[in-house]
Amino acid sequence: MSEAILQVSDLSVYYNKKKALNSVSLSFQPKEITALIGPSGSGKSTLLKAINRMGDLNPEVTTTGSVVYNGHNIYSPRTDTVELRKEIGMVFQQPNPFPMSIYENVVYGLRINGVKDKQVLDEAVEKALQRASIWDEVKDRLHDSAIGLSGGQQQRVCVARVLATSPKIILLDEPTSALDPISAGKIEETLYGLKDKYTMLLVTRSMQQASRISDKTGFFLDGDLIEFNDTKKMFLSPQHKETEDYITGKFG
Ligand SMILES: Nc1ncnc2c1ncn2[C@@H]1O[C@H](COP(=O)(O)OP(=O)(O)OP(=O)(O)O)[C@@H](O)[C@H]1O
Ligand SMILES: [Mg+2]
């Protein structure tokens, strides 16, 4: 087994006094897709947000434990969170393109980082949109507003926006659950196609999606990581009754 790209140790997150994540430890291998599953309120989004320090934006959030990326704890005061979010990008449940052109959405992160050369930007746009499997649909309307796209197209533009900053890790919080089945299928295929280049953490409610595209799966319940295993093993022979009940649809 190769070395972990990301190691979460003894991570707890509180919203005021409420503990939403309870001493979770797990590690992620490079270029694997890890599915994070569990019922509503189990702490899946809280974990993703902790991994790129989104809690910093909320004074009610307290985080303890560590998240080591590239040999360095991202909770160290020396971490530059702008740099961090370039390396660890995030895609949300609701497609959230900025109210600007498709082109400007994709180059947003590059412009923030001071890239001005038009040729560099043009190439980055084409490459990111290609990788997000939406280039052919938008190449003739790059300067139209991203808001005019369908939800599924908007979500692929959001994936392209993240890819343009050349992340190593992509956090995906239910990226297909707000989409119709055809758009959801396209995003899922796109993610699967990105597997050889990126490490992905995918929160999903779809057991089918988890079993189709993930290598590993973690099952959360009430802030605890109950079980973490190879996806095939988890779905064929879950080790805990709660996991079995959840994946067979007895609750959730
Ligand atoms: N901003 C917040 N302020 C207070 N409590 C919060 C906040 N965000 C989440 N929580 C609480 O933390 C717990 C974990 O929430 P989280 O959003 O991580 O769950 P989840 O597994 O992503 O659920 P869902 O499947 O519904 O998205 C829940 O009890 C939730 O109510
Ligand atoms: Mg959530």
Coordinates of N, CA and C in Angstrom, one line a residue, residues 99-236:
P99 N -22.0 34.3 -10.7 CA -22.8 35.0 -11.8 C -21.8 35.7 -12.7
M100 N -21.1 35.0 -13.5 CA -20.2 35.5 -14.5 C -20.1 34.5 -15.6
S101 N -19.3 34.8 -16.6 CA -19.2 33.8 -17.7 C -18.6 32.5 -17.3
I102 N -18.9 31.5 -18.2 CA -18.3 30.2 -18.0 C -16.8 30.3 -17.9
Y103 N -16.2 31.1 -18.8 CA -14.7 31.3 -18.8 C -14.2 31.9 -17.5
E104 N -14.9 32.9 -17.0 CA -14.5 33.6 -15.8 C -14.6 32.7 -14.6
N105 N -15.7 31.8 -14.6 CA -15.8 30.9 -13.5 C -14.6 30.0 -13.4
V106 N -14.2 29.5 -14.6 CA -13.1 28.5 -14.6 C -11.8 29.1 -14.2
V107 N -11.5 30.4 -14.6 CA -10.2 31.0 -14.4 C -10.2 31.7 -13.0
Y108 N -11.3 31.7 -12.3 CA -11.4 32.5 -11.1 C -10.2 32.3 -10.1
G109 N -9.9 31.0 -9.8 CA -8.8 30.7 -8.9 C -7.5 31.2 -9.5
L110 N -7.3 31.1 -10.8 CA -6.0 31.5 -11.4 C -5.9 33.0 -11.3
R111 N -7.0 33.7 -11.6 CA -6.9 35.2 -11.5 C -6.5 35.6 -10.1
I112 N -7.2 34.9 -9.1 CA -6.8 35.3 -7.7 C -5.4 35.1 -7.4
N113 N -4.8 34.1 -8.1 CA -3.4 33.8 -7.9 C -2.5 34.6 -8.8
G114 N -3.1 35.6 -9.5 CA -2.3 36.6 -10.2 C -1.9 36.2 -11.6
V115 N -2.5 35.1 -12.2 CA -2.2 34.7 -13.5 C -3.0 35.7 -14.5
K116 N -2.2 36.3 -15.4 CA -2.8 37.3 -16.3 C -2.7 36.9 -17.8
D117 N -1.7 36.1 -18.1 CA -1.4 35.8 -19.5 C -2.6 35.1 -20.2
K118 N -3.1 35.7 -21.2 CA -4.4 35.2 -21.9 C -4.2 33.8 -22.4
Q119 N -3.0 33.5 -23.0 CA -2.8 32.2 -23.5 C -2.8 31.1 -22.4
V120 N -2.2 31.4 -21.3 CA -2.2 30.5 -20.2 C -3.6 30.3 -19.7
L121 N -4.4 31.4 -19.6 CA -5.8 31.2 -19.1 C -6.6 30.4 -20.1
D122 N -6.5 30.8 -21.4 CA -7.2 30.0 -22.4 C -7.0 28.5 -22.3
E123 N -5.7 28.2 -22.2 CA -5.3 26.8 -22.2 C -5.9 26.1 -20.9
A124 N -5.8 26.8 -19.8 CA -6.3 26.2 -18.6 C -7.8 26.0 -18.7
V125 N -8.5 26.9 -19.3 CA -10.0 26.8 -19.4 C -10.3 25.5 -20.3
E126 N -9.6 25.4 -21.4 CA -9.9 24.3 -22.3 C -9.6 23.0 -21.5
K127 N -8.5 22.9 -20.9 CA -8.0 21.7 -20.2 C -9.0 21.3 -19.1
A128 N -9.4 22.3 -18.3 CA -10.3 22.0 -17.1 C -11.7 21.6 -17.6
L129 N -12.2 22.3 -18.7 CA -13.5 21.9 -19.2 C -13.5 20.5 -19.8
Q130 N -12.4 20.2 -20.5 CA -12.2 18.9 -21.1 C -12.3 17.8 -20.0
R131 N -11.5 18.0 -19.0 CA -11.4 17.0 -17.9 C -12.7 16.9 -17.2
A132 N -13.5 18.0 -17.1 CA -14.8 17.9 -16.5 C -15.9 17.5 -17.4
S133 N -15.5 17.0 -18.6 CA -16.4 16.5 -19.6 C -17.5 17.4 -20.1
I134 N -17.1 18.7 -20.2 CA -18.2 19.6 -20.6 C -17.7 20.6 -21.7
W135 N -16.5 20.4 -22.2 CA -15.9 21.3 -23.2 C -16.8 21.3 -24.4
D136 N -17.1 20.1 -25.0 CA -17.9 20.1 -26.2 C -19.2 20.9 -26.1
E137 N -19.8 20.8 -24.9 CA -21.1 21.5 -24.8 C -21.0 23.0 -24.6
V138 N -19.9 23.5 -24.2 CA -19.8 24.9 -23.9 C -18.7 25.7 -24.8
K139 N -18.0 25.0 -25.6 CA -16.8 25.6 -26.2 C -17.2 26.8 -27.1
D140 N -18.4 26.8 -27.6 CA -18.9 27.9 -28.4 C -19.6 29.0 -27.7
R141 N -19.7 28.9 -26.4 CA -20.4 29.9 -25.5 C -19.7 30.2 -24.2
L142 N -18.3 30.2 -24.3 CA -17.5 30.4 -23.1 C -17.8 31.7 -22.4
H143 N -18.2 32.7 -23.2 CA -18.4 34.0 -22.6 C -19.8 34.3 -22.3
D144 N -20.7 33.3 -22.4 CA -22.1 33.4 -21.9 C -22.1 33.1 -20.3
S145 N -23.1 33.6 -19.7 CA -23.2 33.4 -18.2 C -23.3 32.0 -17.9
A146 N -22.6 31.5 -16.9 CA -22.7 30.2 -16.4 C -24.1 29.9 -15.8
I147 N -24.8 30.9 -15.4 CA -26.1 30.7 -14.8 C -27.1 30.2 -15.8
G148 N -26.8 30.5 -17.1 CA -27.7 30.0 -18.1 C -27.6 28.5 -18.5
L149 N -26.7 27.8 -17.8 CA -26.5 26.4 -18.1 C -27.5 25.6 -17.3
S150 N -27.7 24.3 -17.7 CA -28.6 23.4 -16.9 C -27.8 23.1 -15.6
G151 N -28.6 22.6 -14.6 CA -28.0 22.3 -13.3 C -26.8 21.3 -13.5
G152 N -26.9 20.3 -14.3 CA -25.9 19.3 -14.5 C -24.7 20.0 -15.2
Q153 N -24.9 20.9 -16.1 CA -23.8 21.5 -16.8 C -23.1 22.5 -15.8
Q154 N -23.9 23.2 -15.0 CA -23.3 24.1 -14.0 C -22.4 23.3 -13.0
Q155 N -22.9 22.1 -12.7 CA -22.1 21.3 -11.7 C -20.7 20.9 -12.4
R156 N -20.8 20.6 -13.7 CA -19.5 20.2 -14.3 C -18.6 21.4 -14.5
V157 N -19.2 22.6 -14.6 CA -18.4 23.8 -14.6 C -17.8 24.0 -13.3
C158 N -18.5 23.7 -12.2 CA -18.0 23.9 -10.8 C -16.8 22.9 -10.7
V159 N -16.9 21.7 -11.2 CA -15.8 20.7 -11.2 C -14.6 21.3 -11.9
A160 N -14.9 21.9 -13.1 CA -13.8 22.5 -13.9 C -13.1 23.6 -13.1
R161 N -13.9 24.4 -12.4 CA -13.4 25.5 -11.6 C -12.4 25.0 -10.6
V162 N -12.7 23.9 -10.0 CA -11.8 23.3 -9.0 C -10.6 22.7 -9.7
L163 N -10.8 22.0 -10.8 CA -9.7 21.4 -11.5 C -8.6 22.4 -12.0
A164 N -9.1 23.6 -12.3 CA -8.2 24.7 -12.9 C -7.2 25.1 -11.9
T165 N -7.4 24.9 -10.6 CA -6.3 25.3 -9.7 C -5.4 24.2 -9.4
S166 N -5.5 23.1 -10.2 CA -4.6 21.9 -10.1 C -4.5 21.4 -8.6
P167 N -5.7 21.0 -8.1 CA -5.7 20.4 -6.8 C -5.1 19.0 -6.7
K168 N -4.8 18.6 -5.6 CA -4.4 17.2 -5.4 C -5.6 16.4 -4.9
I169 N -6.4 17.0 -4.1 CA -7.5 16.3 -3.5 C -8.8 17.1 -3.8
I170 N -9.9 16.4 -4.1 CA -11.1 17.0 -4.4 C -12.2 16.5 -3.4
L171 N -12.8 17.4 -2.7 CA -13.8 17.0 -1.7 C -15.2 17.3 -2.4
L172 N -16.0 16.3 -2.4 CA -17.3 16.4 -3.1 C -18.4 16.0 -2.2
D173 N -19.3 17.0 -1.9 CA -20.3 16.8 -0.9 C -21.7 16.6 -1.6
E174 N -22.0 15.4 -1.8 CA -23.2 15.0 -2.6 C -23.4 15.8 -3.9
P175 N -22.3 15.6 -4.7 CA -22.3 16.5 -5.9 C -23.4 16.1 -7.0
T176 N -24.0 15.0 -6.8 CA -25.1 14.6 -7.8 C -26.5 14.6 -7.3
S177 N -26.6 14.9 -5.9 CA -28.0 14.6 -5.4 C -29.0 15.7 -5.8
A178 N -28.5 16.8 -6.3 CA -29.5 17.8 -6.7 C -29.8 17.7 -8.2
L179 N -29.3 16.7 -8.8 CA -29.4 16.6 -10.3 C -30.3 15.5 -10.8
D180 N -30.8 15.7 -12.0 CA -31.6 14.6 -12.6 C -30.7 13.4 -12.8
P181 N -31.3 12.2 -13.0 CA -30.5 11.0 -13.1 C -29.5 11.1 -14.3
I182 N -29.8 11.7 -15.4 CA -28.9 11.7 -16.5 C -27.7 12.6 -16.2
S183 N -28.0 13.8 -15.7 CA -26.9 14.7 -15.3 C -26.0 14.0 -14.2
A184 N -26.7 13.4 -13.2 CA -26.0 12.7 -12.1 C -25.0 11.7 -12.7
G185 N -25.5 10.9 -13.7 CA -24.7 9.9 -14.3 C -23.5 10.5 -15.0
K186 N -23.7 11.6 -15.6 CA -22.5 12.3 -16.3 C -21.5 12.7 -15.3
I187 N -21.9 13.3 -14.2 CA -21.0 13.7 -13.1 C -20.2 12.5 -12.6
E188 N -21.0 11.5 -12.3 CA -20.4 10.2 -11.8 C -19.3 9.7 -12.7
E189 N -19.6 9.6 -14.0 CA -18.7 9.2 -15.0 C -17.5 10.1 -15.1
T190 N -17.7 11.4 -15.0 CA -16.6 12.4 -15.0 C -15.7 12.1 -13.8
L191 N -16.3 11.9 -12.7 CA -15.4 11.7 -11.5 C -14.6 10.4 -11.6
Y192 N -15.3 9.4 -12.1 CA -14.6 8.1 -12.3 C -13.4 8.3 -13.3
G193 N -13.6 9.1 -14.3 CA -12.5 9.4 -15.3 C -11.4 10.2 -14.7
L194 N -11.6 10.9 -13.6 CA -10.6 11.7 -13.0 C -9.7 11.0 -12.0
K195 N -10.1 9.7 -11.8 CA -9.5 8.9 -10.7 C -8.0 8.7 -10.8
D196 N -7.5 8.7 -12.1 CA -6.0 8.5 -12.2 C -5.2 9.7 -11.9
K197 N -5.9 10.8 -11.7 CA -5.1 12.1 -11.5 C -5.4 12.7 -10.1
Y198 N -6.5 12.4 -9.5 CA -6.8 13.1 -8.2 C -7.2 12.1 -7.2
T199 N -7.1 12.6 -5.9 CA -7.6 11.8 -4.8 C -9.0 12.4 -4.5
M200 N -10.0 11.6 -4.3 CA -11.4 12.2 -4.1 C -12.0 11.6 -2.9
L201 N -12.7 12.5 -2.1 CA -13.5 12.1 -1.0 C -15.0 12.5 -1.4
L202 N -15.8 11.5 -1.5 CA -17.1 11.7 -2.0 C -18.2 11.4 -1.0
V203 N -18.9 12.4 -0.5 CA -20.1 12.1 0.3 C -21.3 11.8 -0.6
T204 N -21.9 10.7 -0.3 CA -23.0 10.3 -1.2 C -24.1 9.6 -0.4
R205 N -25.3 9.8 -0.8 CA -26.5 9.1 -0.3 C -26.8 7.8 -1.1
S206 N -26.1 7.7 -2.2 CA -26.5 6.6 -3.1 C -25.5 5.4 -2.9
M207 N -26.0 4.3 -2.3 CA -25.2 3.2 -2.1 C -24.7 2.6 -3.4
Q208 N -25.6 2.8 -4.5 CA -25.1 2.3 -5.8 C -23.9 3.1 -6.3
Q209 N -24.0 4.4 -6.1 CA -22.9 5.3 -6.5 C -21.6 4.9 -5.7
A210 N -21.8 4.8 -4.4 CA -20.6 4.4 -3.6 C -20.0 3.1 -4.2
S211 N -20.8 2.1 -4.4 CA -20.3 0.8 -4.8 C -19.8 0.8 -6.2
R212 N -20.3 1.7 -7.1 CA -19.8 1.8 -8.5 C -18.5 2.4 -8.6
I213 N -18.3 3.5 -7.8 CA -17.0 4.3 -8.2 C -16.0 4.4 -7.0
S214 N -16.3 3.9 -5.8 CA -15.3 4.2 -4.8 C -14.5 3.0 -4.5
D215 N -13.2 3.2 -4.0 CA -12.3 2.2 -3.7 C -12.5 1.8 -2.2
K216 N -12.7 2.9 -1.4 CA -12.9 2.7 0.1 C -14.2 3.3 0.5
T217 N -14.8 2.9 1.6 CA -16.0 3.5 2.1 C -15.8 3.6 3.6
G218 N -16.3 4.8 4.1 CA -16.4 5.0 5.5 C -17.8 5.2 5.9
F219 N -18.3 4.6 6.9 CA -19.7 4.7 7.4 C -19.7 5.5 8.7
F220 N -20.5 6.6 8.7 CA -20.6 7.4 9.9 C -22.0 7.3 10.5
L221 N -22.0 7.5 11.8 CA -23.2 7.5 12.6 C -23.0 8.4 13.8
D222 N -23.9 9.4 13.9 CA -23.8 10.3 15.1 C -22.4 10.8 15.4
G223 N -21.7 11.1 14.4 CA -20.3 11.7 14.6 C -19.2 10.7 14.7
D224 N -19.6 9.4 14.8 CA -18.5 8.4 14.9 C -18.3 7.7 13.6
L225 N -17.0 7.4 13.3 CA -16.7 6.6 12.2 C -16.9 5.1 12.6
I226 N -18.0 4.5 12.2 CA -18.3 3.1 12.6 C -17.4 2.1 11.9
E227 N -17.2 2.3 10.6 CA -16.5 1.3 9.9 C -15.9 1.9 8.7
F228 N -14.7 1.4 8.3 CA -13.9 2.0 7.2 C -13.3 0.8 6.5
N229 N -13.5 0.6 5.2 CA -13.0 -0.6 4.6 C -13.0 -0.5 3.1
D230 N -12.4 -1.5 2.4 CA -12.5 -1.5 1.0 C -14.0 -1.6 0.7
T231 N -14.4 -0.8 -0.4 CA -15.8 -0.7 -0.7 C -16.4 -2.1 -0.9
K232 N -15.7 -3.0 -1.7 CA -16.3 -4.3 -1.9 C -16.5 -5.1 -0.7
K233 N -15.5 -5.0 0.2 CA -15.7 -5.8 1.5 C -16.8 -5.2 2.3
M234 N -16.9 -3.9 2.4 CA -17.9 -3.2 3.2 C -19.3 -3.6 2.7
F235 N -19.5 -3.6 1.4 CA -20.8 -4.0 0.9 C -21.1 -5.5 0.9
L236 N -20.1 -6.3 0.8 CA -20.3 -7.7 0.8 C -20.5 -8.3 2.2

